[in-house]
Amino acid sequence: MNIPEFGTDAAATTPETLRAAPETLGAGVVKRPTRLADGRELIYFDDPGTTLGPARAIDARDLDPRPATATMRQDVLTGDWISVAAARQNRAFLPPAELDPLAPQSATNPSEIPSEYDVAVFENRSPSFGPALAAGDAPAADDPPRGLDDLARVGLGRTRTSVGRCEVVCFSPARTGSFGTQTVTRARTVIEAWADRTAALSALPGIEQVFPFENRGEQIGVTLHHPHGQIYAYPYITPRTTRLLAQLDQAGPDLFARILEFEQAGPRVLLRGAHWTAFVPFAARWPLEVHLMPHRHVPDLAALSNDERDELAPLYLRLLRGVDALYDTPTPYIAAWHQAPVHVGRDTVRLRLELTSPRRAADKLKYLAGSEAAMGAWIGDVPPETAADALRAAIARADAAAADAAEVHAEGEPA
């Protein structure tokens, strides 16, 4: 595929909409924004010391126009808003490796990313929210939400345009893997990308909450094996966070500080650093559930200090590799970064990772059946203390394996 490039000298012939100045972020990560052929935003995040040059190929595909923005309908029984996004039916489903839509484009693979990359973030082609926004340069929304008070009113037949943004975060150009298979340097680049996108998406008109996450494994519903995650920018505060805000009103604004102190003094701690603690929560719902929380109050990833981001990269990798060391095959999970809403709860809702897996044994999964799915009444299959013991042992095995691999690598290096 003969694809023109932008960057350095090639930028002189690049369409104006594709040109943007690179920006150096924390840890030496370089951000390079551009656009795809249908106008969607694409951002490259280069590792510090990357082997890639500054030039990037322009997306020369002939793409159909983007689908219309979905419509939200209100469930009058709960007040929840349900986005009806029929365009999602067209998304890729377990394509062969040679047609991986998240790999760099090639002569035989017209994928979503024109160039080689370290980390890439782009707008989802079949989003649940957007591309319309409440205002601004995005496509005009027919009936955008009119603020949180408007969304809180309950009535039969209420609808609003599903304004917002859905983005895909590619952790690596490799066709297989997960966040846990990345290097510490690459993990740090992804963390910088998450923080950058959290700040940018939070600033969009009509956005109320930003949610980065990674789905891993077909058992979770993953339709692409490429190592990647997603970011949703919602036009409302999600039901889970709405319930949390009510709980904070009742329990007190220092609830997260008290939770962390309680867990750090208990038997379920898995990892503890200078800035982060990972633990199995006291009332875990899932057979495998881990929370990772910063020691100081931080509302979102964008508010993390460089020291907190630096520690998070290796500590999070140790946690994920321990999860995979539990069994002989990789464990499916949802890694959910819960952040404070954009406009409320900033001083009380603390950033934390909640990693959950339905795997309750090597060959068994927990299915949400009658009590959990219909009534929201959870029954735990594995005592949290038992799960913590197993995870600590698995993390120790993964650490030992990593140390052995590093020693072998060092012995193989030339003198």
PDB file of C-alpha atoms in Angstrom, residues 98-232:
ATOM      1  CA  GLU A  98      -4.080 -11.107   8.843  1.00  0.00           C
ATOM      2  CA  LEU A  99      -7.115  -8.765   8.921  1.00  0.00           C
ATOM      3  CA  ASP A 100      -6.575  -7.435  12.428  1.00  0.00           C
ATOM      4  CA  PRO A 101      -8.216  -3.959  12.324  1.00  0.00           C
ATOM      5  CA  LEU A 102      -5.932  -2.685  15.116  1.00  0.00           C
ATOM      6  CA  ALA A 103      -2.631  -3.680  13.480  1.00  0.00           C
ATOM      7  CA  PRO A 104      -0.738  -1.135  11.352  1.00  0.00           C
ATOM      8  CA  GLN A 105      -2.061  -0.888   7.805  1.00  0.00           C
ATOM      9  CA  SER A 106      -0.388  -2.994   5.137  1.00  0.00           C
ATOM     10  CA  ALA A 107      -0.881  -3.736   1.452  1.00  0.00           C
ATOM     11  CA  THR A 108      -3.326  -6.533   2.360  1.00  0.00           C
ATOM     12  CA  ASN A 109      -4.843  -5.163   5.566  1.00  0.00           C
ATOM     13  CA  PRO A 110      -6.706  -1.815   5.347  1.00  0.00           C
ATOM     14  CA  SER A 111      -6.829  -1.487   9.128  1.00  0.00           C
ATOM     15  CA  GLU A 112      -7.764   1.465  11.309  1.00  0.00           C
ATOM     16  CA  ILE A 113      -4.190   2.652  11.954  1.00  0.00           C
ATOM     17  CA  PRO A 114      -2.172   3.834   8.932  1.00  0.00           C
ATOM     18  CA  SER A 115       1.321   3.701  10.484  1.00  0.00           C
ATOM     19  CA  GLU A 116       3.554   1.638  12.696  1.00  0.00           C
ATOM     20  CA  TYR A 117       3.058   2.766  16.297  1.00  0.00           C
ATOM     21  CA  ASP A 118       3.896   2.200  19.947  1.00  0.00           C
ATOM     22  CA  VAL A 119       0.500   3.170  21.425  1.00  0.00           C
ATOM     23  CA  ALA A 120      -2.405   4.494  19.373  1.00  0.00           C
ATOM     24  CA  VAL A 121      -5.797   5.904  20.381  1.00  0.00           C
ATOM     25  CA  PHE A 122      -8.628   6.549  17.933  1.00  0.00           C
ATOM     26  CA  GLU A 123     -12.356   7.191  17.868  1.00  0.00           C
ATOM     27  CA  ASN A 124     -14.406   4.011  17.603  1.00  0.00           C
ATOM     28  CA  ARG A 125     -15.967   3.483  14.177  1.00  0.00           C
ATOM     29  CA  SER A 126     -19.200   2.083  15.710  1.00  0.00           C
ATOM     30  CA  PRO A 127     -19.579   4.005  18.972  1.00  0.00           C
ATOM     31  CA  SER A 128     -22.190   3.674  21.701  1.00  0.00           C
ATOM     32  CA  PHE A 129     -21.891   7.426  22.358  1.00  0.00           C
ATOM     33  CA  GLY A 130     -21.121  10.141  19.800  1.00  0.00           C
ATOM     34  CA  PRO A 131     -19.782  11.384  17.491  1.00  0.00           C
ATOM     35  CA  ALA A 132     -22.293  14.158  18.238  1.00  0.00           C
ATOM     36  CA  LEU A 133     -21.576  16.346  21.261  1.00  0.00           C
ATOM     37  CA  ALA A 134     -23.760  18.725  23.220  1.00  0.00           C
ATOM     38  CA  ALA A 135     -22.094  21.688  21.461  1.00  0.00           C
ATOM     39  CA  GLY A 136     -18.957  22.667  19.602  1.00  0.00           C
ATOM     40  CA  ASP A 137     -17.399  21.540  16.313  1.00  0.00           C
ATOM     41  CA  ALA A 138     -18.678  17.943  16.418  1.00  0.00           C
ATOM     42  CA  PRO A 139     -21.818  16.936  14.481  1.00  0.00           C
ATOM     43  CA  ALA A 140     -24.838  18.679  15.961  1.00  0.00           C
ATOM     44  CA  ALA A 141     -26.943  16.554  18.307  1.00  0.00           C
ATOM     45  CA  ASP A 142     -30.673  16.499  17.565  1.00  0.00           C
ATOM     46  CA  ASP A 143     -31.700  16.389  21.221  1.00  0.00           C
ATOM     47  CA  PRO A 144     -28.716  16.544  23.609  1.00  0.00           C
ATOM     48  CA  PRO A 145     -29.100  16.216  27.379  1.00  0.00           C
ATOM     49  CA  ARG A 146     -29.672  19.553  29.079  1.00  0.00           C
ATOM     50  CA  GLY A 147     -27.530  18.917  32.128  1.00  0.00           C
ATOM     51  CA  LEU A 148     -27.741  16.584  35.100  1.00  0.00           C
ATOM     52  CA  ASP A 149     -31.056  18.018  36.326  1.00  0.00           C
ATOM     53  CA  ASP A 150     -32.630  17.235  32.958  1.00  0.00           C
ATOM     54  CA  LEU A 151     -31.325  13.656  33.044  1.00  0.00           C
ATOM     55  CA  ALA A 152     -32.562  13.170  36.624  1.00  0.00           C
ATOM     56  CA  ARG A 153     -36.181  13.887  35.738  1.00  0.00           C
ATOM     57  CA  VAL A 154     -38.168  10.707  35.187  1.00  0.00           C
ATOM     58  CA  GLY A 155     -40.968  10.306  32.680  1.00  0.00           C
ATOM     59  CA  LEU A 156     -42.446   7.846  30.236  1.00  0.00           C
ATOM     60  CA  GLY A 157     -41.017   7.899  26.714  1.00  0.00           C
ATOM     61  CA  ARG A 158     -38.110  10.247  27.461  1.00  0.00           C
ATOM     62  CA  THR A 159     -35.239  10.219  24.944  1.00  0.00           C
ATOM     63  CA  ARG A 160     -32.021  12.151  24.386  1.00  0.00           C
ATOM     64  CA  THR A 161     -29.224  11.960  21.815  1.00  0.00           C
ATOM     65  CA  SER A 162     -26.363   9.691  23.001  1.00  0.00           C
ATOM     66  CA  VAL A 163     -23.739  12.413  22.831  1.00  0.00           C
ATOM     67  CA  GLY A 164     -20.220  11.531  23.925  1.00  0.00           C
ATOM     68  CA  ARG A 165     -17.136   9.780  22.677  1.00  0.00           C
ATOM     69  CA  CYS A 166     -15.889   6.176  22.499  1.00  0.00           C
ATOM     70  CA  GLU A 167     -12.202   5.555  21.875  1.00  0.00           C
ATOM     71  CA  VAL A 168     -10.021   2.496  21.305  1.00  0.00           C
ATOM     72  CA  VAL A 169      -6.615   2.337  23.021  1.00  0.00           C
ATOM     73  CA  CYS A 170      -4.130   0.030  21.289  1.00  0.00           C
ATOM     74  CA  PHE A 171      -1.425  -1.025  23.752  1.00  0.00           C
ATOM     75  CA  SER A 172       0.899  -2.435  21.109  1.00  0.00           C
ATOM     76  CA  PRO A 173       1.078  -3.188  17.376  1.00  0.00           C
ATOM     77  CA  ALA A 174       1.419  -6.898  18.266  1.00  0.00           C
ATOM     78  CA  ARG A 175      -1.579  -8.989  17.278  1.00  0.00           C
ATOM     79  CA  THR A 176      -1.953 -10.856  20.568  1.00  0.00           C
ATOM     80  CA  GLY A 177      -1.468 -10.083  24.229  1.00  0.00           C
ATOM     81  CA  SER A 178      -2.956  -7.784  26.868  1.00  0.00           C
ATOM     82  CA  PHE A 179      -1.877  -4.924  29.099  1.00  0.00           C
ATOM     83  CA  GLY A 180      -0.117  -7.454  31.322  1.00  0.00           C
ATOM     84  CA  THR A 181       2.144  -8.651  28.477  1.00  0.00           C
ATOM     85  CA  GLN A 182       3.618  -5.178  27.889  1.00  0.00           C
ATOM     86  CA  THR A 183       6.982  -3.892  29.111  1.00  0.00           C
ATOM     87  CA  VAL A 184       7.177  -1.405  31.975  1.00  0.00           C
ATOM     88  CA  THR A 185       8.113   1.315  29.466  1.00  0.00           C
ATOM     89  CA  ARG A 186       5.089   0.539  27.298  1.00  0.00           C
ATOM     90  CA  ALA A 187       2.781   0.336  30.315  1.00  0.00           C
ATOM     91  CA  ARG A 188       3.991   3.794  31.342  1.00  0.00           C
ATOM     92  CA  THR A 189       3.187   5.101  27.858  1.00  0.00           C
ATOM     93  CA  VAL A 190      -0.349   3.708  28.077  1.00  0.00           C
ATOM     94  CA  ILE A 191      -0.826   5.309  31.504  1.00  0.00           C
ATOM     95  CA  GLU A 192       0.238   8.637  30.008  1.00  0.00           C
ATOM     96  CA  ALA A 193      -2.245   8.127  27.172  1.00  0.00           C
ATOM     97  CA  TRP A 194      -5.050   7.321  29.642  1.00  0.00           C
ATOM     98  CA  ALA A 195      -4.278  10.480  31.621  1.00  0.00           C
ATOM     99  CA  ASP A 196      -4.107  12.645  28.500  1.00  0.00           C
ATOM    100  CA  ARG A 197      -7.377  11.309  27.117  1.00  0.00           C
ATOM    101  CA  THR A 198      -9.139  11.584  30.492  1.00  0.00           C
ATOM    102  CA  ALA A 199      -8.306  15.286  30.574  1.00  0.00           C
ATOM    103  CA  ALA A 200      -9.252  15.873  26.921  1.00  0.00           C
ATOM    104  CA  LEU A 201     -12.522  13.959  27.065  1.00  0.00           C
ATOM    105  CA  SER A 202     -13.515  15.584  30.352  1.00  0.00           C
ATOM    106  CA  ALA A 203     -13.256  18.962  28.614  1.00  0.00           C
ATOM    107  CA  LEU A 204     -15.712  18.070  25.825  1.00  0.00           C
ATOM    108  CA  PRO A 205     -19.156  19.708  26.035  1.00  0.00           C
ATOM    109  CA  GLY A 206     -21.791  17.514  27.652  1.00  0.00           C
ATOM    110  CA  ILE A 207     -19.398  14.904  29.108  1.00  0.00           C
ATOM    111  CA  GLU A 208     -20.153  13.891  32.711  1.00  0.00           C
ATOM    112  CA  GLN A 209     -17.876  10.864  33.302  1.00  0.00           C
ATOM    113  CA  VAL A 210     -14.850   9.228  31.629  1.00  0.00           C
ATOM    114  CA  PHE A 211     -14.219   5.482  31.932  1.00  0.00           C
ATOM    115  CA  PRO A 212     -11.042   3.706  30.689  1.00  0.00           C
ATOM    116  CA  PHE A 213     -11.205  -0.099  30.738  1.00  0.00           C
ATOM    117  CA  GLU A 214      -9.767  -3.304  29.317  1.00  0.00           C
ATOM    118  CA  ASN A 215     -11.861  -6.357  28.472  1.00  0.00           C
ATOM    119  CA  ARG A 216      -9.706  -9.474  28.266  1.00  0.00           C
ATOM    120  CA  GLY A 217     -10.830 -12.895  26.973  1.00  0.00           C
ATOM    121  CA  GLU A 218     -13.632 -14.259  24.831  1.00  0.00           C
ATOM    122  CA  GLN A 219     -15.456 -15.332  28.015  1.00  0.00           C
ATOM    123  CA  ILE A 220     -15.878 -11.616  28.764  1.00  0.00           C
ATOM    124  CA  GLY A 221     -17.157 -10.923  25.249  1.00  0.00           C
ATOM    125  CA  VAL A 222     -13.945  -9.729  23.586  1.00  0.00           C
ATOM    126  CA  THR A 223     -14.256  -9.655  19.796  1.00  0.00           C
ATOM    127  CA  LEU A 224     -10.631  -8.717  18.975  1.00  0.00           C
ATOM    128  CA  HIS A 225      -7.554 -10.517  20.312  1.00  0.00           C
ATOM    129  CA  HIS A 226      -5.306  -7.513  19.710  1.00  0.00           C
ATOM    130  CA  PRO A 227      -4.028  -6.036  23.015  1.00  0.00           C
ATOM    131  CA  HIS A 228      -6.266  -3.033  23.526  1.00  0.00           C
ATOM    132  CA  GLY A 229      -8.676  -1.262  25.821  1.00  0.00           C
ATOM    133  CA  GLN A 230     -11.364   1.364  25.435  1.00  0.00           C
ATOM    134  CA  ILE A 231     -12.429   4.704  26.888  1.00  0.00           C
ATOM    135  CA  TYR A 232     -16.064   5.770  27.158  1.00  0.00           C
TER     136      TYR A 232
END
